[in-house]
Amino acid sequence: MGKIRETFRRYLSDKGLKSTQQREIILDEFLRAGSHLSTEELYLRIRRQHPNIGYATVYRTLKLFSECGIAEEHNFGDGQTRYESVAGEEHHDHLICTGCKRIIEFEDPRIESLQDEVARLHDFKILDHRLELYGLCSECRQK
Amino acid sequence: MGKIRETFRRYLSDKGLKSTQQREIILDEFLRAGSHLSTEELYLRIRRQHPNIGYATVYRTLKLFSECGIAEEHNFGDGQTRYESVAGEEHHDHLICTGCKRIIEFEDPRIESLQDEVARLHDFKILDHRLELYGLCSECRQK
DNA sequence: TTTCTTGCAAAAGCTTTGCACACCG
DNA sequence: CGGTGTGCAAAGCTTTTGCAAGAAA
């Protein structure tokens, strides 16, 4: 079984929560679909195959994913919360093209370590961070 | 006259917009009040002295500030848009204490230049960016 | 059974807009 | 005057929640 599924199921049982068909279906689709989906986008995808699953369930399940650490919430400024699977991979940040809305992930350990340094300077304990670069990709600049 | 007021007035006249009492009052209070205010917070402050100024006017005026570059919109994840005055000062980023909600500004040119490097690598033209470090300040850690 | 979940619909927040009247240039 | 701005209230959106019926343990 996938590591993520395992993490999720363990979280549920640890908390006395239940494993349900809906949660499995939502997790499947969440993992299958690309990253950075909004609640609504995921809901619409799921509804194709499972029209009886409600928006609230998707919403609540995504919160669960976030709580147990298999997904991260993001807010790219379009007024929708987006979720991204964190498949045990390295942390990464985002380049966001304001033209075509494309989201590119990147990762730079040098930036991370400078962040740690800033935090030390201010006697801060960093729990999370986000770095987003907004701009235009080469294609959109040509238009 | 302050540089910011001048910028704002020039923007208005360039666009054929009008300078009004309300806009002046809102700008005054915006500059006087600390940074990182939400629309509502600013509205409440203004209402003390000017109970007849409506929320919508504050909202629309903040948008104007943002358009003409004297304010920046932020979203720190609490569901409210916040505005910060950019008094011609250096760009800076934010350390946000999730305990006491305090917001500390910082600035690190080394991080900025690494960001530029990342953008170059992906053939991106950066128009804006944001870096936010969430965590606990020393006081909140002691509790 | 007992407790947790679900789906629906409704409530909440915050943001945005329509409109009639007021004001600026 | 003509066009823009204001204030109010209402509409829009997304996110949350209450509740009765349904499913897991």
Coordinates of C-alpha atoms (C1' of nucleotides) in Angstrom, one line a residue:
Chain A
M1 CA 0.0 0.0 0.0
G2 CA 1.2 3.5 -0.7
K3 CA 2.9 5.3 2.0
I4 CA 0.4 8.1 1.9
R5 CA -2.6 5.9 2.2
E6 CA -1.0 4.2 5.1
T7 CA -0.3 7.6 6.8
F8 CA -3.9 8.6 6.3
R9 CA -5.3 5.4 7.7
R10 CA -3.1 5.4 10.7
Y11 CA -4.1 9.0 11.4
L12 CA -7.7 8.0 11.3
S13 CA -7.4 5.1 13.6
D14 CA -5.2 7.0 16.0
K15 CA -7.8 9.7 16.3
G16 CA -10.7 7.2 16.6
L17 CA -12.0 8.3 13.2
K18 CA -13.4 6.0 10.7
S19 CA -12.2 4.8 7.3
T20 CA -15.0 5.3 4.8
Q21 CA -15.7 4.7 1.2
Q22 CA -15.9 8.4 0.5
R23 CA -12.6 9.1 2.2
E24 CA -10.9 6.4 0.1
I25 CA -12.4 7.7 -3.1
I26 CA -11.4 11.3 -2.3
L27 CA -7.9 10.2 -1.5
D28 CA -7.6 8.2 -4.7
E29 CA -8.7 11.1 -6.8
F30 CA -6.6 13.6 -4.9
L31 CA -3.5 11.5 -5.6
R32 CA -4.4 10.8 -9.2
A33 CA -5.2 14.4 -10.1
G34 CA -2.5 16.9 -10.5
S35 CA -1.4 19.1 -7.6
H36 CA -2.7 22.5 -6.7
L37 CA -6.4 21.7 -7.0
S38 CA -9.0 23.7 -5.3
T39 CA -11.7 22.1 -3.3
E40 CA -14.2 22.7 -6.0
E41 CA -11.9 21.3 -8.8
L42 CA -11.5 18.1 -6.9
Y43 CA -15.2 18.0 -6.1
L44 CA -16.0 18.3 -9.8
R45 CA -13.6 15.6 -10.8
I46 CA -15.0 13.2 -8.2
R47 CA -18.5 14.0 -9.1
R48 CA -18.0 12.5 -12.6
Q49 CA -17.7 9.1 -11.1
H50 CA -19.4 9.6 -7.8
P51 CA -22.2 12.1 -8.2
N52 CA -23.5 11.3 -4.7
I53 CA -20.4 12.6 -2.9
G54 CA -21.1 16.0 -1.5
Y55 CA -19.0 19.1 -1.6
A56 CA -18.9 19.3 2.2
T57 CA -17.4 15.8 2.4
V58 CA -14.6 16.7 -0.1
Y59 CA -14.0 19.9 1.9
R60 CA -13.8 18.1 5.2
T61 CA -11.7 15.3 3.8
L62 CA -9.2 17.8 2.4
K63 CA -9.0 19.3 5.9
L64 CA -8.2 15.9 7.2
F65 CA -5.4 15.4 4.6
S66 CA -4.0 18.7 5.7
E67 CA -4.2 17.8 9.4
C68 CA -2.4 14.5 9.0
G69 CA 0.3 16.0 6.8
I70 CA -0.4 14.4 3.5
A71 CA -1.5 17.6 1.9
E72 CA -0.7 21.3 2.2
E73 CA -3.0 24.2 1.9
H74 CA -2.1 27.0 -0.4
N75 CA -3.5 30.4 -1.2
F76 CA -2.3 31.8 -4.5
G77 CA -4.4 34.8 -4.3
D78 CA -7.3 33.8 -6.5
G79 CA -9.6 33.5 -3.6
Q80 CA -9.6 29.7 -3.6
T81 CA -7.7 27.4 -1.2
R82 CA -5.7 24.9 -3.1
Y83 CA -4.3 21.6 -1.9
E84 CA -1.1 20.0 -2.8
S85 CA 0.0 16.4 -2.1
V86 CA 3.2 16.2 -0.1
A87 CA 4.3 12.8 -1.2
G88 CA 7.2 12.6 1.2
E89 CA 9.1 14.6 -1.3
E90 CA 11.3 17.6 -0.7
H91 CA 9.7 20.8 0.3
H92 CA 9.3 23.1 -2.7
D93 CA 8.1 26.5 -3.5
H94 CA 6.2 28.0 -6.4
L95 CA 6.7 30.1 -9.5
I96 CA 3.2 31.2 -10.6
C97 CA 2.6 32.6 -14.1
T98 CA 0.0 35.3 -13.8
G99 CA -0.6 35.0 -17.5
C100 CA -1.5 31.4 -18.0
K101 CA -1.9 30.4 -14.3
R102 CA 0.7 27.8 -14.7
I103 CA 2.4 26.8 -11.5
I104 CA 6.0 25.6 -11.5
E105 CA 7.5 24.0 -8.5
F106 CA 11.1 24.7 -7.5
E107 CA 13.3 24.0 -4.6
D108 CA 16.5 25.8 -3.5
P109 CA 18.2 24.7 -0.3
R110 CA 20.2 27.9 -0.2
I111 CA 17.1 29.9 0.1
E112 CA 15.9 27.6 2.9
S113 CA 19.0 28.0 4.8
L114 CA 18.9 31.7 4.6
Q115 CA 15.4 31.6 5.9
D116 CA 16.6 29.6 8.9
E117 CA 19.2 32.2 9.5
V118 CA 16.6 35.0 9.4
A119 CA 14.5 33.1 11.9
R120 CA 17.4 32.6 14.3
L121 CA 18.1 36.3 14.1
H122 CA 14.6 37.1 15.3
D123 CA 14.5 34.2 17.7
F124 CA 11.7 32.6 15.8
K125 CA 10.9 28.9 15.5
I126 CA 9.8 28.4 12.0
L127 CA 6.9 25.9 11.6
D128 CA 6.1 26.6 8.0
H129 CA 6.9 28.9 5.2
R130 CA 5.9 29.9 1.8
L131 CA 7.7 31.5 -1.0
E132 CA 5.8 32.4 -4.2
L133 CA 7.2 34.2 -7.2
Y134 CA 4.6 35.7 -9.4
G135 CA 5.5 36.7 -12.9
L136 CA 5.3 35.8 -16.6
C137 CA 6.6 32.7 -18.2
S138 CA 8.5 33.0 -21.5
E139 CA 5.4 32.0 -23.5
C140 CA 3.2 34.6 -21.9
R141 CA 5.8 37.3 -22.3
Q142 CA 5.8 36.8 -26.1
K143 CA 2.2 37.6 -26.4
Chain B
M1 CA 3.7 67.2 0.8
G2 CA 4.5 63.6 1.4
K3 CA 5.8 61.6 -1.5
I4 CA 3.0 59.1 -1.1
R5 CA 0.2 61.7 -1.2
E6 CA 1.8 63.2 -4.3
T7 CA 1.9 59.8 -6.0
F8 CA -1.7 59.2 -5.2
R9 CA -2.9 62.5 -6.4
R10 CA -0.9 62.3 -9.6
Y11 CA -2.4 58.8 -10.2
L12 CA -5.9 60.2 -9.8
S13 CA -5.5 63.1 -12.1
D14 CA -3.6 61.0 -14.7
K15 CA -6.6 58.6 -14.8
G16 CA -9.2 61.3 -14.8
L17 CA -10.3 60.4 -11.3
K18 CA -11.2 62.8 -8.7
S19 CA -9.6 63.8 -5.4
T20 CA -12.3 63.7 -2.7
Q21 CA -12.5 64.3 1.0
Q22 CA -13.0 60.6 1.6
R23 CA -10.0 59.6 -0.3
E24 CA -7.9 62.0 1.6
I25 CA -9.2 60.9 4.9
I26 CA -8.7 57.3 4.1
L27 CA -5.2 57.9 2.9
D28 CA -4.4 59.8 6.1
E29 CA -5.6 57.1 8.3
F30 CA -4.0 54.4 6.2
L31 CA -0.6 56.2 6.6
R32 CA -1.1 56.9 10.3
A33 CA -2.2 53.4 11.2
G34 CA 0.3 50.6 11.4
S35 CA 0.8 48.4 8.5
H36 CA -0.9 45.2 7.7
L37 CA -4.4 46.3 8.3
S38 CA -7.4 44.6 6.8
T39 CA -10.1 46.6 5.1
E40 CA -12.3 46.1 8.0
E41 CA -9.7 47.3 10.6
L42 CA -9.1 50.4 8.6
Y43 CA -12.8 51.0 8.2
L44 CA -13.4 50.7 11.9
R45 CA -10.6 53.1 12.7
I46 CA -11.9 55.7 10.2
R47 CA -15.4 55.3 11.4
R48 CA -14.5 56.6 14.9
Q49 CA -13.9 60.1 13.4
H50 CA -16.0 59.8 10.3
P51 CA -18.9 57.5 10.9
N52 CA -20.4 58.5 7.6
I53 CA -17.7 56.9 5.4
G54 CA -18.9 53.6 4.2
Y55 CA -17.1 50.3 4.0
A56 CA -17.4 50.2 0.3
T57 CA -15.5 53.4 -0.1
V58 CA -12.7 52.2 2.1
Y59 CA -12.6 49.0 0.1
R60 CA -12.5 50.8 -3.2
T61 CA -9.9 53.3 -2.0
L62 CA -7.6 50.6 -0.8
K63 CA -7.9 49.1 -4.3
L64 CA -6.8 52.4 -5.7
F65 CA -3.9 52.5 -3.3
S66 CA -2.9 49.1 -4.6
E67 CA -3.3 50.1 -8.2
C68 CA -1.1 53.2 -7.9
G69 CA 1.5 51.4 -6.0
I70 CA 1.4 53.0 -2.7
A71 CA 0.0 49.9 -1.0
E72 CA 0.5 46.2 -1.3
E73 CA -2.2 43.6 -0.9
H74 CA -1.3 40.6 1.3
N75 CA -3.0 37.4 2.3
F76 CA -1.7 35.9 5.4
G77 CA -4.1 33.0 5.5
D78 CA -6.7 34.3 7.9
G79 CA -9.2 34.9 5.2
Q80 CA -8.8 38.7 5.2
T81 CA -6.9 40.8 2.7
R82 CA -4.4 43.1 4.3
Y83 CA -2.8 46.2 3.0
E84 CA 0.6 47.5 3.7
S85 CA 2.0 50.9 2.8
V86 CA 5.1 50.8 0.6
A87 CA 6.6 54.1 1.6
G88 CA 9.3 53.9 -1.1
E89 CA 11.2 51.7 1.4
E90 CA 13.0 48.6 0.5
H91 CA 10.9 45.5 -0.3
H92 CA 10.6 43.3 2.7
D93 CA 9.1 40.0 3.7
H94 CA 7.3 38.7 6.7
L95 CA 7.8 36.6 9.8
I96 CA 4.4 35.7 11.2
C97 CA 3.9 34.4 14.7
T98 CA 1.0 32.0 14.6
G99 CA 0.7 32.4 18.4
C100 CA 0.3 36.1 19.0
K101 CA -0.3 37.1 15.3
R102 CA 2.5 39.5 15.5
I103 CA 4.0 40.3 12.1
I104 CA 7.7 41.1 11.8
E105 CA 9.2 42.5 8.7
F106 CA 12.6 41.5 7.4
E107 CA 14.6 41.9 4.3
D108 CA 17.4 39.8 2.9
P109 CA 19.0 40.8 -0.4
R110 CA 20.7 37.4 -0.6
I111 CA 17.3 35.7 -0.7
E112 CA 16.1 38.1 -3.3
S113 CA 19.1 37.5 -5.5
L114 CA 18.6 33.7 -5.3
Q115 CA 15.0 34.2 -6.3
D116 CA 16.1 36.1 -9.4
E117 CA 18.4 33.2 -10.2
V118 CA 15.5 30.7 -9.9
A119 CA 13.5 32.9 -12.2
R120 CA 16.2 33.1 -14.8
L121 CA 16.6 29.3 -14.7
H122 CA 12.9 28.9 -15.6
D123 CA 12.9 31.8 -18.0
F124 CA 10.5 33.7 -15.8
K125 CA 10.1 37.4 -15.5
I126 CA 9.3 38.1 -11.9
L127 CA 6.7 40.8 -11.3
D128 CA 6.1 40.2 -7.6
H129 CA 6.9 37.8 -4.9
R130 CA 6.1 36.9 -1.4
L131 CA 7.9 35.1 1.3
E132 CA 6.3 34.4 4.5
L133 CA 7.7 32.5 7.4
Y134 CA 5.2 31.1 9.9
G135 CA 6.2 30.1 13.3
L136 CA 6.4 31.0 17.0
C137 CA 8.2 33.9 18.4
S138 CA 10.3 33.4 21.6
E139 CA 7.6 34.7 23.9
C140 CA 5.0 32.4 22.5
R141 CA 7.3 29.4 22.7
Q142 CA 7.7 29.9 26.4
K143 CA 4.0 29.6 27.1
Chain C
dT1 C1' -25.2 -0.2 19.5
dT2 C1' -22.5 3.6 19.8
dT3 C1' -20.0 6.8 17.6
dC4 C1' -18.5 8.9 13.7
dT5 C1' -19.9 10.4 8.7
dT6 C1' -22.5 12.0 5.1
dG7 C1' -25.3 14.9 2.1
dC8 C1' -28.1 18.6 2.0
dA9 C1' -29.2 23.0 2.8
dA10 C1' -28.5 26.9 5.2
dA11 C1' -25.3 30.1 7.7
dA12 C1' -21.2 32.7 7.8
dG13 C1' -17.5 35.6 6.3
dC14 C1' -15.5 38.6 3.3
dT15 C1' -15.5 40.8 -1.1
dT16 C1' -17.8 43.1 -4.9
dT17 C1' -21.5 45.5 -7.3
dG18 C1' -26.0 48.2 -8.5
dC19 C1' -28.1 52.3 -8.0
dA20 C1' -29.8 56.8 -6.8
dC21 C1' -28.0 60.8 -5.0
dA22 C1' -23.9 63.9 -4.1
dC23 C1' -19.7 66.0 -5.4
dC24 C1' -15.6 67.4 -8.2
dG25 C1' -13.7 69.7 -12.1
Chain D
dC1 C1' -23.3 70.5 -16.7
dG2 C1' -21.1 65.8 -17.3
dG3 C1' -18.7 62.3 -15.4
dT4 C1' -17.0 60.4 -11.2
dG5 C1' -17.6 59.1 -6.2
dT6 C1' -20.3 57.8 -2.2
dG7 C1' -23.2 55.2 0.9
dC8 C1' -26.3 51.8 1.4
dA9 C1' -28.0 47.5 0.7
dA10 C1' -27.9 43.6 -1.8
dA11 C1' -25.5 40.1 -4.4
dG12 C1' -21.6 36.8 -5.0
dC13 C1' -18.3 33.5 -3.6
dT14 C1' -16.0 30.5 -1.0
dT15 C1' -15.8 28.4 3.3
dT16 C1' -18.2 26.4 7.5
dT17 C1' -21.7 24.3 10.1
dG18 C1' -26.3 22.0 11.9
dC19 C1' -28.9 18.1 11.5
dA20 C1' -31.3 13.9 10.4
dA21 C1' -30.3 9.8 8.2
dG22 C1' -26.6 6.3 7.1
dA23 C1' -22.3 3.6 7.7
dA24 C1' -18.3 1.9 10.3
dA25 C1' -16.3 -0.3 14.5

